[in-house]
PDB file of C-alpha atoms in Angstrom:
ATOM      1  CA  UNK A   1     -12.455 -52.540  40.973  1.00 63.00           C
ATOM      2  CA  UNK A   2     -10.215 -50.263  42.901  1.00 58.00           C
ATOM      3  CA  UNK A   3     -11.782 -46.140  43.214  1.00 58.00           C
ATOM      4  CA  UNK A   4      -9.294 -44.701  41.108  1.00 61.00           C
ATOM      5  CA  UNK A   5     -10.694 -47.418  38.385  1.00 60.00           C
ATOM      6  CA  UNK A   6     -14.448 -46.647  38.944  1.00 53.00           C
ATOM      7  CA  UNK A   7     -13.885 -42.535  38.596  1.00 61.00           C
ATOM      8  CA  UNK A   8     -12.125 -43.187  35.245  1.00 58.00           C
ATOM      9  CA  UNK A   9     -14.478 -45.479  33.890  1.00 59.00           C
ATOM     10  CA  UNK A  10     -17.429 -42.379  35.269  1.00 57.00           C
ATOM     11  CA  UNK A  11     -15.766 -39.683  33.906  1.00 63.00           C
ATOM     12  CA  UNK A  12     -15.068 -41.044  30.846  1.00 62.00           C
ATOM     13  CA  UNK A  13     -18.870 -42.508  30.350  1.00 59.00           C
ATOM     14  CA  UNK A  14     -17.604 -45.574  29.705  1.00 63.00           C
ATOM     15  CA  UNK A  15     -20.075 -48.291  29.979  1.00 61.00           C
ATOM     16  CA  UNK A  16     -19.645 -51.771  31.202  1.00 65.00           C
ATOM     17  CA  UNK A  17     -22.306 -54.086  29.498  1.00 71.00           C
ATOM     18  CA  UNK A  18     -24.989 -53.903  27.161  1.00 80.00           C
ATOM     19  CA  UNK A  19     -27.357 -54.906  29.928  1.00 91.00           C
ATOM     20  CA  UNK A  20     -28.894 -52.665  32.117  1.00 95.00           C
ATOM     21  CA  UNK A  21     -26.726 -53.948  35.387  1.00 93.00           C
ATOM     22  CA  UNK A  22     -29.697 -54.919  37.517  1.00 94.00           C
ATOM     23  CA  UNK A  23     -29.257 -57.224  39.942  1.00 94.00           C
ATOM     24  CA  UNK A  24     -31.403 -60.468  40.541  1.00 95.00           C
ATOM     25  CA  UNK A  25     -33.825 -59.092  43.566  1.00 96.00           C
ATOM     26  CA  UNK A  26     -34.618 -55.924  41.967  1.00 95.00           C
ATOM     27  CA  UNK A  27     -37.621 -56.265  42.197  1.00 95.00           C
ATOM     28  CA  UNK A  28     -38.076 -58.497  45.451  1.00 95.00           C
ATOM     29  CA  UNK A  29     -39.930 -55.294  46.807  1.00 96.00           C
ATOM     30  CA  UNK A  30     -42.675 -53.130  46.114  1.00 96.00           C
ATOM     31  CA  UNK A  31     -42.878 -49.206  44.687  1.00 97.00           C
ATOM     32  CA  UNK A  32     -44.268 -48.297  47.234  1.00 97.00           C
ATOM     33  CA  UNK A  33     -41.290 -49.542  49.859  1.00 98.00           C
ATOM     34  CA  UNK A  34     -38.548 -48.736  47.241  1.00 98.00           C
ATOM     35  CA  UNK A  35     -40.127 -45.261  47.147  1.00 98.00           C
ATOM     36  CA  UNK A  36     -40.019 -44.914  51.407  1.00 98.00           C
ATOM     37  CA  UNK A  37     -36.357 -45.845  51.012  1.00 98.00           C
ATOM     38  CA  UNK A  38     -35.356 -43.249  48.723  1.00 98.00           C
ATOM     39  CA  UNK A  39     -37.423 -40.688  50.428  1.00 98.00           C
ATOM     40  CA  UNK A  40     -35.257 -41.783  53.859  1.00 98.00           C
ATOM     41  CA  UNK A  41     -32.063 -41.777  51.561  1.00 98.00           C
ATOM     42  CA  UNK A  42     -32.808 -38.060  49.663  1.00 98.00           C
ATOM     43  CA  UNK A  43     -33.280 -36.814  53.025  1.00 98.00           C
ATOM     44  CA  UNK A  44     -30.416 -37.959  54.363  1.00 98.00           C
ATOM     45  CA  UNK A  45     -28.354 -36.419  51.367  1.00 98.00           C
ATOM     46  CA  UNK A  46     -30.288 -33.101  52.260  1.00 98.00           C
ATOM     47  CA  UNK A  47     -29.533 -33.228  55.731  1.00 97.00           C
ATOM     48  CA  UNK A  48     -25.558 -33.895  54.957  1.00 98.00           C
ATOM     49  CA  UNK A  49     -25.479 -30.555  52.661  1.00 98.00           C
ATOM     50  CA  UNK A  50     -26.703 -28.496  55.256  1.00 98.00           C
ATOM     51  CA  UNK A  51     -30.458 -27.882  54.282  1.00 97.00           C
ATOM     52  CA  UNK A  52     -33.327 -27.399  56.595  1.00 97.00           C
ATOM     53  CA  UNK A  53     -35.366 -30.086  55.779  1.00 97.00           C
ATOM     54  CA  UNK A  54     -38.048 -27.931  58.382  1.00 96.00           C
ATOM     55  CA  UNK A  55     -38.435 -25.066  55.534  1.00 97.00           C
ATOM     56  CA  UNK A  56     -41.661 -25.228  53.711  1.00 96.00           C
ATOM     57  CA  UNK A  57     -40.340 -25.479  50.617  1.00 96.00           C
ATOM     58  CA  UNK A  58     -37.790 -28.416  51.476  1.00 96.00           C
ATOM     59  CA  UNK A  59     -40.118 -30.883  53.165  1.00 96.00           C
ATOM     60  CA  UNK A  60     -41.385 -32.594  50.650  1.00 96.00           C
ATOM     61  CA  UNK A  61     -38.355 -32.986  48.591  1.00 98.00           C
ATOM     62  CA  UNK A  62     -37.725 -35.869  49.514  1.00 98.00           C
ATOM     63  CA  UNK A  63     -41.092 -37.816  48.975  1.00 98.00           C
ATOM     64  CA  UNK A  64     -40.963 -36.025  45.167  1.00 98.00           C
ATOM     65  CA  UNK A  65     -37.348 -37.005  44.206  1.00 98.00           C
ATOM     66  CA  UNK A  66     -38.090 -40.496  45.279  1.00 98.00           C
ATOM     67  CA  UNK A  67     -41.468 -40.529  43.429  1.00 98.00           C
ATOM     68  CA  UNK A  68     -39.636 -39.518  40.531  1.00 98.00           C
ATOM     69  CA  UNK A  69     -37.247 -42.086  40.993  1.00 98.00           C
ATOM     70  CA  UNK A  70     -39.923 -45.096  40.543  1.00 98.00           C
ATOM     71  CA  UNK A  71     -42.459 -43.846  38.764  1.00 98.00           C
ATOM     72  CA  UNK A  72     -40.617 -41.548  35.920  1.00 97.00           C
ATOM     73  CA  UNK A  73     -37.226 -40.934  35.980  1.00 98.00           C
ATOM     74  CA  UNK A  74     -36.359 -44.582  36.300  1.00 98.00           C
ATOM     75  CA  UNK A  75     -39.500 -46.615  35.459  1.00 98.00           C
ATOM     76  CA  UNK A  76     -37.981 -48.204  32.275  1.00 98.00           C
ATOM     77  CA  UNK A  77     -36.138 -50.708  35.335  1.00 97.00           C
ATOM     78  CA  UNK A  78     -39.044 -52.175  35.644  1.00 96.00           C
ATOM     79  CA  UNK A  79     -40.655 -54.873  33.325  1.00 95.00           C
ATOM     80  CA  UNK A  80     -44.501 -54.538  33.704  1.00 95.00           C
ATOM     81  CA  UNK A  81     -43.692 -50.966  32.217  1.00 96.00           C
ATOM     82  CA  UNK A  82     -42.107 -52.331  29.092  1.00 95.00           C
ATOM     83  CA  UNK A  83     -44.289 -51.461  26.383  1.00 94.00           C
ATOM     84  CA  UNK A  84     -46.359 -54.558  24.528  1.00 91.00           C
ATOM     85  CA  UNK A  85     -45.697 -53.427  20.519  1.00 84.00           C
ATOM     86  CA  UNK A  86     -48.601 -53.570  18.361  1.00 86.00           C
ATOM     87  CA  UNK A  87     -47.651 -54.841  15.221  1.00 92.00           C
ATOM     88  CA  UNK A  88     -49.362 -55.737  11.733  1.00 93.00           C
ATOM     89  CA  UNK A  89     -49.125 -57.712   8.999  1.00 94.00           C
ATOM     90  CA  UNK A  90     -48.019 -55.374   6.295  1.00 90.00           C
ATOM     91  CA  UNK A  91     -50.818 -56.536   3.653  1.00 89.00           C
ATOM     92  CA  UNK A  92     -49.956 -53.477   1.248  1.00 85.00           C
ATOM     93  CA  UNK A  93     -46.793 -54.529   0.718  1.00 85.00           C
ATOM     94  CA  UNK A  94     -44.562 -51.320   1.730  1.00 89.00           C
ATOM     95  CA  UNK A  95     -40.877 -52.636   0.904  1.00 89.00           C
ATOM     96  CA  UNK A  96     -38.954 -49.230   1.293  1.00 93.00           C
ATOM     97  CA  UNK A  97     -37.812 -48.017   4.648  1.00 96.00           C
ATOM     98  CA  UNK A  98     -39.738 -46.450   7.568  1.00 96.00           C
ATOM     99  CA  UNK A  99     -38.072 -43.582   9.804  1.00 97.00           C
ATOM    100  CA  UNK A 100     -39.564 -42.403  12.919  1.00 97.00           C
ATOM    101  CA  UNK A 101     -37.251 -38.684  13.419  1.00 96.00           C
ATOM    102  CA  UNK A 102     -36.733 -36.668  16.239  1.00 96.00           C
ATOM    103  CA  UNK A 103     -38.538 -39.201  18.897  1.00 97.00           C
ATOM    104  CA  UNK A 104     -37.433 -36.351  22.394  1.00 97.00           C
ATOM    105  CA  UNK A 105     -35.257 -38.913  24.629  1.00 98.00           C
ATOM    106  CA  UNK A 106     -35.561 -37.904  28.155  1.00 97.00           C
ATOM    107  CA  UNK A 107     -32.651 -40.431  30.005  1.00 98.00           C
ATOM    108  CA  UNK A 108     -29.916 -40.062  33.079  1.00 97.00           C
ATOM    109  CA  UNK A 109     -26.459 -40.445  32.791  1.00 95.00           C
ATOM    110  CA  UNK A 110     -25.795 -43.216  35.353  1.00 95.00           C
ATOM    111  CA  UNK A 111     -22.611 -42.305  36.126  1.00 93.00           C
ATOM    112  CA  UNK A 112     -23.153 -38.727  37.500  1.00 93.00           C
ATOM    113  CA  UNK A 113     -26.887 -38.814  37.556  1.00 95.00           C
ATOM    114  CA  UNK A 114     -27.533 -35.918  35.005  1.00 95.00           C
ATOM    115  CA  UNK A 115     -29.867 -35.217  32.680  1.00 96.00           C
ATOM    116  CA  UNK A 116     -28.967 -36.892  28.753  1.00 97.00           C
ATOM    117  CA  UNK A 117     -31.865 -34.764  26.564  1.00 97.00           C
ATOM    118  CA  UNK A 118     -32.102 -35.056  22.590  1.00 97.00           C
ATOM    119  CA  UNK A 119     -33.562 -36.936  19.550  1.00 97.00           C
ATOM    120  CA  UNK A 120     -33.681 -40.396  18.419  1.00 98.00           C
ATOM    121  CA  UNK A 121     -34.080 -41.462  14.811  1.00 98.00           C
ATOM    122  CA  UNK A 122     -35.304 -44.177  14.301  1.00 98.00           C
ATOM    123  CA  UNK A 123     -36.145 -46.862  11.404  1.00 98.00           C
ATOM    124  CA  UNK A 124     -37.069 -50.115  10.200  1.00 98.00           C
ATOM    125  CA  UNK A 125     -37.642 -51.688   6.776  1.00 97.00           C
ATOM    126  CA  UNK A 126     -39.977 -54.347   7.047  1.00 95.00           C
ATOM    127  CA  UNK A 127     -40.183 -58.059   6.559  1.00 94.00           C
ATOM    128  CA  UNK A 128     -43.504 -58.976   6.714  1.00 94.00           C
ATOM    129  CA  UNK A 129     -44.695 -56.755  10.227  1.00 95.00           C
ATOM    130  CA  UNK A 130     -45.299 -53.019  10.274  1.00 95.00           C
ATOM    131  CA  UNK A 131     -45.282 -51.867  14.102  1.00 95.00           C
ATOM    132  CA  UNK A 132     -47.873 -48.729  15.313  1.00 92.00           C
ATOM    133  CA  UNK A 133     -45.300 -45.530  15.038  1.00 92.00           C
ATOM    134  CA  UNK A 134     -46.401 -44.946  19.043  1.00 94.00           C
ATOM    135  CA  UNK A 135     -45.010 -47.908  19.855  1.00 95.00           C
ATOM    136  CA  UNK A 136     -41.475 -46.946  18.676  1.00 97.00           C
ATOM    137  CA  UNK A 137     -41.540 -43.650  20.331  1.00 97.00           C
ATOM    138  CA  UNK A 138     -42.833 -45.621  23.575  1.00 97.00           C
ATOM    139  CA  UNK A 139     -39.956 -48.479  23.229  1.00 97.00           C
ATOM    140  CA  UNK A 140     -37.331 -45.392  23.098  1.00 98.00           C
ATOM    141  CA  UNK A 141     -39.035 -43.896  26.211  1.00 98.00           C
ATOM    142  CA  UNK A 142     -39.020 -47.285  27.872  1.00 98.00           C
ATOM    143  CA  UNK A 143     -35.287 -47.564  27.442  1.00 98.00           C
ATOM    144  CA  UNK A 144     -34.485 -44.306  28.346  1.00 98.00           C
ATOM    145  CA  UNK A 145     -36.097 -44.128  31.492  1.00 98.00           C
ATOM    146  CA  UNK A 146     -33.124 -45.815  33.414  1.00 98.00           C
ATOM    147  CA  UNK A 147     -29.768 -45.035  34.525  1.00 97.00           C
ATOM    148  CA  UNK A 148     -28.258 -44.951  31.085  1.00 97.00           C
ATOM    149  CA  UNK A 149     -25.346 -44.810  28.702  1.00 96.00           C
ATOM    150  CA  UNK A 150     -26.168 -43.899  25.397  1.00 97.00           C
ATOM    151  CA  UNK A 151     -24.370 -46.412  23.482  1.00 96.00           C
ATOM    152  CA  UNK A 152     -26.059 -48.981  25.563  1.00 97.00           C
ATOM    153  CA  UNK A 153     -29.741 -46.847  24.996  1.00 98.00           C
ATOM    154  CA  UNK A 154     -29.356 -46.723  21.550  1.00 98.00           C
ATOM    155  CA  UNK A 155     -28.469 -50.584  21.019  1.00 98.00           C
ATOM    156  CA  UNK A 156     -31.344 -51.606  23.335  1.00 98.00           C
ATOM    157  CA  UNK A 157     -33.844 -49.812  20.996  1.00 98.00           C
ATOM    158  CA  UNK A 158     -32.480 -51.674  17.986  1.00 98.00           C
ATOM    159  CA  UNK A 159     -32.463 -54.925  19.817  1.00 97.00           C
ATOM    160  CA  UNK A 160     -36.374 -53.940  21.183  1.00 97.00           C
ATOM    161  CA  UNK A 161     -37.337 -53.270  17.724  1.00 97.00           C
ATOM    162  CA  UNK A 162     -35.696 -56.464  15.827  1.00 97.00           C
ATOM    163  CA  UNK A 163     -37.488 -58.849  18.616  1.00 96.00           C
ATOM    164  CA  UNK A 164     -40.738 -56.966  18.232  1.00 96.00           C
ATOM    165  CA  UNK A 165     -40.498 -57.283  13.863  1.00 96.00           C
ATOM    166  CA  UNK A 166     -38.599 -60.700  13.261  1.00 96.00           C
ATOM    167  CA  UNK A 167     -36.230 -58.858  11.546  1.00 97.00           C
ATOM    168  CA  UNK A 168     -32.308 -57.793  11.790  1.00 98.00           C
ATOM    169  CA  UNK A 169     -33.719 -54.591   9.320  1.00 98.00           C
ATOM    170  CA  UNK A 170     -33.266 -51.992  12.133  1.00 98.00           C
ATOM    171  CA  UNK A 171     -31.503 -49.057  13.070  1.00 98.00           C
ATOM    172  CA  UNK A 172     -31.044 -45.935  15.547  1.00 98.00           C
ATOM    173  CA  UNK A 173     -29.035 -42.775  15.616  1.00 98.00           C
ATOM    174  CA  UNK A 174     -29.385 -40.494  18.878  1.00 98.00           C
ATOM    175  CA  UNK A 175     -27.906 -37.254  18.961  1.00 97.00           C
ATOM    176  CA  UNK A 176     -28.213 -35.815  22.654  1.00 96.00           C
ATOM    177  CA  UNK A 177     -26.836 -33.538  25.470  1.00 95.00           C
ATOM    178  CA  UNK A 178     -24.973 -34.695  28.857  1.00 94.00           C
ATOM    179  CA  UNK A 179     -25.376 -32.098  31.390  1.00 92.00           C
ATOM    180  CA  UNK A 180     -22.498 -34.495  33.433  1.00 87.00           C
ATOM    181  CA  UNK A 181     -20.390 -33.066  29.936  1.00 85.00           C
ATOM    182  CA  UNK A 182     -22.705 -29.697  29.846  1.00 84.00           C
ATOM    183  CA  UNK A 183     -23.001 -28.470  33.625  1.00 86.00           C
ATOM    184  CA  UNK A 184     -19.846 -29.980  35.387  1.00 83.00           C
ATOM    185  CA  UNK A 185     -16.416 -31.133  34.560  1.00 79.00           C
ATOM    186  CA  UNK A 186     -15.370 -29.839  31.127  1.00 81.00           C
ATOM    187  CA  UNK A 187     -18.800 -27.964  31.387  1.00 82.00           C
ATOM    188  CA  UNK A 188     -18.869 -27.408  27.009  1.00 82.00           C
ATOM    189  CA  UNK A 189     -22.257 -26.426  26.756  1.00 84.00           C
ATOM    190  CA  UNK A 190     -22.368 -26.675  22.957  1.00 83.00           C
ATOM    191  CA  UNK A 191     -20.930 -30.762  22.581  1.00 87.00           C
ATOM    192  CA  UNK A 192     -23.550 -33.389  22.087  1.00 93.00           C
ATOM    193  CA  UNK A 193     -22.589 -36.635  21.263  1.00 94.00           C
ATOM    194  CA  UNK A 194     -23.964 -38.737  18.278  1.00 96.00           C
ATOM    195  CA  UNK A 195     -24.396 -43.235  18.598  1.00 97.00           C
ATOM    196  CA  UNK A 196     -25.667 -45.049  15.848  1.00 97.00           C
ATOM    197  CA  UNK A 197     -26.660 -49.371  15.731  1.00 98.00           C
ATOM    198  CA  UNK A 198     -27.408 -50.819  12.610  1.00 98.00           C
ATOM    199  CA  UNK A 199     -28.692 -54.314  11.602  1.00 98.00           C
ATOM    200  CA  UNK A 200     -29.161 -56.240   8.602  1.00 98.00           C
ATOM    201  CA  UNK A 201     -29.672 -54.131   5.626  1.00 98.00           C
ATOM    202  CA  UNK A 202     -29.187 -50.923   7.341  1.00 98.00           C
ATOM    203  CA  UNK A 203     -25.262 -52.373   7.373  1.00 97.00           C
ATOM    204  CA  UNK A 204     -24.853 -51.970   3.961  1.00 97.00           C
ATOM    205  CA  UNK A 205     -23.491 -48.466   2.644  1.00 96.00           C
ATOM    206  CA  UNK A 206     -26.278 -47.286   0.102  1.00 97.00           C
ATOM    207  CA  UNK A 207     -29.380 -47.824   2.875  1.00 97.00           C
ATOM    208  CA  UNK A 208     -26.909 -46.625   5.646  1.00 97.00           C
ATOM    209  CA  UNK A 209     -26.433 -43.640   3.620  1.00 96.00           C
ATOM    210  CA  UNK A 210     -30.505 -43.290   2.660  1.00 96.00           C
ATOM    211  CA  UNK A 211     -31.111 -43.535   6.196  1.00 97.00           C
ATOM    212  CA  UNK A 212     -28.823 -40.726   7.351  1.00 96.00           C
ATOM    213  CA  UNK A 213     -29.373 -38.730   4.435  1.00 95.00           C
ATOM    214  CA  UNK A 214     -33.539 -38.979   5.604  1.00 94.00           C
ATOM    215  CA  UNK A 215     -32.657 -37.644   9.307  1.00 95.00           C
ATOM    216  CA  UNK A 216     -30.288 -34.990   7.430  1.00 88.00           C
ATOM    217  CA  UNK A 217     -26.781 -36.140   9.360  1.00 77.00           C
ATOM    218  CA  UNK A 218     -23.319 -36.962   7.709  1.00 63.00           C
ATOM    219  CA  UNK A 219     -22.643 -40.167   6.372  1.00 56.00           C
ATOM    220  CA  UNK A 220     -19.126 -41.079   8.413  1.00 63.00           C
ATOM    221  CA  UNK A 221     -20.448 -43.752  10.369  1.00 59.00           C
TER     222      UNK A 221
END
């Protein structure tokens, strides 16, 4: 893919897959040595701008970006973080739909390395399972805690959910903020942008529409 290819496909937010693109040895090393690398890299960065990385309130910028990095910004990469959902038979029978609202997603454009900040909705009617409401604002978290697009976020928490139930009954709507839109480029500090994924019986019109109407957002999906 040539440059000119790769900056429209970035400034565009175009994604490329519905995978996270990780590559096979991701996780061939240790936090610990992926954190020393980053802290080498940040500085480097620092250094190129012109900073004095001497100042006391510089030198340990590096070590706390690439903390970040591992252990919040990014730790939905990694596996052993993936939350294990609790879930329950649903032995009184509740046949209507659940909807978890305004879950705060905290992810990171991967194309520009921004901020993405706003709300997922989220819901499931169940076929036999119920699954502890922390669970679904943890599997959102997971997801979002990774270089991101937000189509791609908000079909992975659909996908999450459906394994976790046994059941296609699932959907998500996030409504969120790019500061890569926001703080550079077009900078339009009042745009958010609004994905929805729905499965099973959340494809049909009168539960889409009960669903949207619940989380109080037009029905033009």
């Amino acid at each position: 893919m040539n440059d000119e290819r790769i900056e429209e496909l970035g400034e565009n937010h175009v994604g490329t897959s519905a995978k996270t693109p990780l590559r096979a040895d991701a996780f061939d090393i240790s936090d610990e040595e992926k954190i020393s690398r980053i802290q080498e890299s940040v500085k480097d960065i620092l250094f190129t701008l012109g900073m004095d990385l001497e100042d006391d309130s510089i030198q340990g910028t590096p070590k706390r970006v690439a903390k970040a990095f591992v252990n919040e910004l990014f730790m939905g990469l990694n596996p052993k973080n993936k939350p294990v959902p609790s879930t329950f038979d649903n032995n009184y029978s509740y046949g209507e739909m659940l909807v978890e609202k305004n879950i705060v997603v905290y992810s990171t454009c991967e194309h520009h390395l921004l901020p993405i900040i706003g709300r997922a909705h989220v819901a499931y009617i169940s076929d036999g399972k119920v699954i502890g409401l922390s669970k679904m604002n943890r599997i959102v978290e997971y997801f979002a805690k990774r270089p991101q697009v937000q189509e791609r976020l908000t079909m992975q928490v659909v996908q999450a959910m459906q394994e976790a139930l046994g059941t296609k009954d699932v959907a998500c709507v996030i409504d969120a903020k790019h500061l890569c839109v926001n703080s550079r480029g077009i900078k339009d500090i009042e745009s958010s942008t609004v994905t929805a994924e729905f499965g099973g019986k959340f494809k049909e019109k009168d539960t889409k529409n009960e669903f949207l109407n619940y989380i109080k957002m037009d029905t033009n999906f």
